[in-house]
XYZ file of C-alpha atoms in Angstrom:
140
model
C 0.156 -0.003 -0.051
C 3.078 2.400 0.535
C 4.186 2.003 -2.761
C 0.937 2.350 -4.226
C 0.828 5.528 -2.851
C 3.995 7.083 -3.863
C 2.596 5.834 -7.459
C 4.742 2.470 -7.914
C 3.014 0.207 -9.504
C 2.419 -3.054 -7.597
C 0.729 -6.285 -9.413
C -0.795 -6.951 -6.601
C -1.721 -5.538 -3.150
C -3.168 -8.296 -1.398
C -1.366 -9.761 1.585
C 1.438 -11.858 0.633
C 1.060 -14.183 3.535
C -2.948 -14.702 3.660
C -4.111 -13.392 0.613
C -6.857 -11.320 2.224
C -6.841 -7.937 2.476
C -4.605 -5.143 1.146
C -0.837 -5.627 2.431
C 0.015 -2.347 4.608
C 1.644 -2.277 8.251
C -1.700 -2.579 10.324
C -2.821 -5.486 8.177
C 0.304 -7.152 8.108
C 1.116 -7.359 11.914
C -2.551 -7.082 13.146
C -5.323 -8.468 10.697
C -3.485 -11.220 8.755
C -4.836 -14.704 9.161
C -1.163 -15.949 9.311
C 0.410 -13.216 11.754
C -2.578 -13.623 14.024
C -1.760 -17.482 14.104
C 2.003 -16.564 15.079
C 1.008 -14.098 17.697
C -1.583 -16.869 19.158
C 1.196 -19.386 19.344
C 3.787 -16.639 20.769
C 1.298 -15.893 23.194
C 0.738 -19.707 24.383
C 4.397 -19.669 24.750
C 5.003 -16.719 26.896
C 1.934 -17.783 29.322
C 0.651 -14.581 28.681
C -2.955 -13.604 27.723
C -3.721 -13.560 24.042
C -2.124 -11.163 21.953
C -5.019 -9.204 20.281
C -4.087 -5.879 18.723
C -5.746 -3.497 16.611
C -2.972 -0.936 15.791
C 0.516 -1.760 15.376
C 1.457 0.676 18.441
C -0.499 -1.796 20.640
C 1.984 -4.304 19.809
C 4.737 -2.241 20.845
C 3.276 -1.215 23.906
C 2.193 -4.905 24.873
C 5.150 -5.599 27.537
C 3.579 -2.908 29.558
C 0.486 -5.113 30.062
C 2.612 -8.026 31.442
C 2.449 -8.606 35.185
C 5.735 -8.752 36.604
C 9.250 -6.677 37.121
C 11.070 -4.921 34.816
C 12.762 -7.503 33.457
C 9.479 -9.611 32.358
C 8.705 -6.162 30.805
C 11.998 -6.044 28.886
C 11.923 -10.104 27.933
C 8.263 -9.571 26.411
C 9.231 -6.457 24.587
C 12.032 -7.873 23.210
C 9.939 -11.103 22.102
C 7.430 -8.668 20.497
C 10.065 -6.884 18.495
C 11.698 -10.181 17.357
C 8.115 -11.860 16.375
C 7.368 -8.445 14.111
C 10.843 -9.157 12.182
C 10.262 -12.813 11.929
C 6.609 -12.108 10.400
C 8.574 -9.422 7.976
C 11.266 -11.712 7.141
C 8.729 -14.207 6.275
C 6.786 -12.083 4.182
C 9.863 -10.930 2.160
C 11.077 -14.282 2.121
C 7.897 -15.589 0.286
C 7.671 -12.399 -2.055
C 11.616 -12.572 -3.264
C 12.298 -16.350 -2.766
C 9.289 -17.960 -3.515
C 9.351 -19.897 0.058
C 6.063 -21.088 1.740
C 6.170 -19.679 5.402
C 4.560 -21.873 8.025
C 3.302 -20.585 11.201
C 4.972 -22.891 13.110
C 8.133 -22.225 11.509
C 8.009 -18.537 12.365
C 7.416 -19.417 15.975
C 10.347 -21.639 16.110
C 12.659 -18.424 14.779
C 11.113 -16.291 17.343
C 11.823 -18.892 19.806
C 15.577 -19.177 18.921
C 16.475 -15.673 17.687
C 15.058 -14.226 21.242
C 17.003 -16.676 23.074
C 20.476 -15.586 21.500
C 19.402 -12.148 22.100
C 18.742 -12.721 25.670
C 21.609 -14.841 26.205
C 24.051 -12.767 24.662
C 22.731 -8.901 25.315
C 21.584 -9.144 29.164
C 22.598 -10.416 32.473
C 20.538 -13.512 31.813
C 23.475 -15.225 30.006
C 23.539 -18.616 32.118
C 19.945 -19.366 30.319
C 19.149 -22.706 29.352
C 17.601 -23.481 25.966
C 15.273 -26.428 26.924
C 13.666 -24.284 29.499
C 13.524 -21.149 27.267
C 11.696 -23.439 24.671
C 9.197 -24.248 27.362
C 8.651 -20.725 28.684
C 10.977 -17.240 28.105
C 10.227 -16.232 31.725
C 10.981 -19.365 33.370
C 14.154 -17.487 35.282
C 12.264 -14.505 36.337
Protein backbone atom coordinates (compact mmCIF):
# COMPACT_ATOMS: atom_id res chain seq x y z
CA UNK A 1 0.00 0.00 0.00
CA UNK A 2 2.88 2.40 0.75
CA UNK A 3 4.29 1.80 -2.74
CA UNK A 4 0.90 2.39 -4.35
CA UNK A 5 0.58 5.70 -2.48
CA UNK A 6 3.93 6.68 -3.99
CA UNK A 7 2.63 5.87 -7.48
CA UNK A 8 4.82 2.79 -7.85
CA UNK A 9 3.10 0.01 -9.77
CA UNK A 10 2.45 -3.12 -7.75
CA UNK A 11 0.86 -6.03 -9.58
CA UNK A 12 -1.05 -7.33 -6.58
CA UNK A 13 -1.51 -5.31 -3.39
CA UNK A 14 -3.11 -8.10 -1.38
CA UNK A 15 -1.38 -9.59 1.63
CA UNK A 16 1.30 -12.01 0.54
CA UNK A 17 0.93 -14.16 3.67
CA UNK A 18 -2.84 -14.67 3.83
CA UNK A 19 -4.01 -13.47 0.42
CA UNK A 20 -6.81 -11.34 1.78
CA UNK A 21 -6.86 -7.66 2.54
CA UNK A 22 -4.58 -4.92 1.32
CA UNK A 23 -1.07 -5.39 2.59
CA UNK A 24 -0.17 -2.52 4.86
CA UNK A 25 1.48 -2.38 8.27
CA UNK A 26 -1.83 -2.61 10.09
CA UNK A 27 -2.98 -5.66 8.17
CA UNK A 28 0.36 -7.46 8.07
CA UNK A 29 0.95 -7.31 11.82
CA UNK A 30 -2.55 -7.14 13.30
CA UNK A 31 -5.16 -8.29 10.79
CA UNK A 32 -3.48 -11.02 8.76
CA UNK A 33 -4.64 -14.56 9.48
CA UNK A 34 -1.08 -15.87 9.22
CA UNK A 35 0.22 -13.26 11.68
CA UNK A 36 -2.68 -13.92 14.04
CA UNK A 37 -1.60 -17.55 14.16
CA UNK A 38 1.96 -16.49 15.00
CA UNK A 39 0.80 -14.09 17.73
CA UNK A 40 -1.47 -16.78 19.19
CA UNK A 41 1.35 -19.32 19.51
CA UNK A 42 3.80 -16.72 20.84
CA UNK A 43 1.26 -15.71 23.50
CA UNK A 44 0.77 -19.35 24.51
CA UNK A 45 4.53 -19.89 24.68
CA UNK A 46 4.97 -16.80 26.88
CA UNK A 47 2.03 -17.90 29.03
CA UNK A 48 0.35 -14.53 28.69
CA UNK A 49 -3.17 -13.53 27.75
CA UNK A 50 -3.93 -13.82 24.04
CA UNK A 51 -2.17 -11.16 22.02
CA UNK A 52 -4.90 -9.06 20.44
CA UNK A 53 -3.85 -5.88 18.70
CA UNK A 54 -5.93 -3.48 16.66
CA UNK A 55 -3.08 -1.14 15.84
CA UNK A 56 0.65 -1.70 15.37
CA UNK A 57 1.30 0.56 18.37
CA UNK A 58 -0.68 -1.91 20.50
CA UNK A 59 2.01 -4.49 19.76
CA UNK A 60 4.79 -2.09 20.68
CA UNK A 61 3.15 -1.38 24.05
CA UNK A 62 2.05 -4.93 24.85
CA UNK A 63 4.90 -5.44 27.32
CA UNK A 64 3.44 -2.76 29.59
CA UNK A 65 0.42 -5.02 30.22
CA UNK A 66 2.56 -7.89 31.47
CA UNK A 67 2.50 -8.64 35.17
CA UNK A 68 5.94 -8.88 36.66
CA UNK A 69 8.99 -6.82 37.16
CA UNK A 70 11.12 -4.72 34.86
CA UNK A 71 12.93 -7.75 33.37
CA UNK A 72 9.70 -9.59 32.54
CA UNK A 73 8.54 -6.53 30.62
CA UNK A 74 11.89 -6.22 28.83
CA UNK A 75 11.89 -9.89 27.83
CA UNK A 76 8.34 -9.67 26.46
CA UNK A 77 9.17 -6.42 24.65
CA UNK A 78 12.13 -8.12 23.01
CA UNK A 79 10.02 -11.11 22.02
CA UNK A 80 7.40 -8.79 20.49
CA UNK A 81 10.07 -7.02 18.41
CA UNK A 82 11.62 -10.31 17.29
CA UNK A 83 8.14 -11.56 16.33
CA UNK A 84 7.51 -8.49 14.17
CA UNK A 85 10.89 -9.01 12.51
CA UNK A 86 10.17 -12.73 11.92
CA UNK A 87 6.79 -11.97 10.34
CA UNK A 88 8.39 -9.31 8.10
CA UNK A 89 11.22 -11.68 7.15
CA UNK A 90 8.74 -14.45 6.30
CA UNK A 91 6.77 -12.05 4.14
CA UNK A 92 9.92 -10.98 2.29
CA UNK A 93 11.10 -14.58 1.88
CA UNK A 94 7.78 -15.48 0.29
CA UNK A 95 7.84 -12.52 -2.09
CA UNK A 96 11.51 -12.51 -3.04
CA UNK A 97 12.51 -16.15 -2.61
CA UNK A 98 9.23 -17.95 -3.33
CA UNK A 99 9.23 -19.71 0.04
CA UNK A 100 6.08 -21.06 1.66
CA UNK A 101 6.20 -19.87 5.26
CA UNK A 102 4.50 -21.84 8.00
CA UNK A 103 3.31 -20.37 11.29
CA UNK A 104 5.13 -23.00 13.33
CA UNK A 105 8.43 -22.21 11.56
CA UNK A 106 8.04 -18.49 12.25
CA UNK A 107 7.39 -19.20 15.94
CA UNK A 108 10.46 -21.46 16.05
CA UNK A 109 12.50 -18.58 14.58
CA UNK A 110 11.09 -16.23 17.25
CA UNK A 111 12.07 -18.64 20.02
CA UNK A 112 15.59 -19.17 18.68
CA UNK A 113 16.38 -15.54 17.85
CA UNK A 114 14.95 -14.15 21.08
CA UNK A 115 16.90 -16.78 23.07
CA UNK A 116 20.15 -15.75 21.39
CA UNK A 117 19.33 -12.07 21.84
CA UNK A 118 18.71 -12.47 25.57
CA UNK A 119 21.59 -14.85 26.21
CA UNK A 120 24.12 -12.60 24.51
CA UNK A 121 22.78 -9.12 25.26
CA UNK A 122 21.65 -9.27 28.89
CA UNK A 123 22.56 -10.38 32.39
CA UNK A 124 20.83 -13.70 31.71
CA UNK A 125 23.81 -15.37 30.05
CA UNK A 126 23.13 -18.57 31.96
CA UNK A 127 19.67 -19.20 30.53
CA UNK A 128 19.10 -22.72 29.25
CA UNK A 129 17.50 -23.48 25.88
CA UNK A 130 15.36 -26.41 27.06
CA UNK A 131 13.75 -24.24 29.76
CA UNK A 132 13.48 -21.18 27.48
CA UNK A 133 11.70 -23.22 24.81
CA UNK A 134 8.98 -24.08 27.34
CA UNK A 135 8.57 -20.66 28.98
CA UNK A 136 10.70 -17.60 28.26
CA UNK A 137 10.00 -16.11 31.68
CA UNK A 138 11.11 -19.18 33.64
CA UNK A 139 14.19 -17.47 35.08
CA UNK A 140 12.29 -14.51 36.56
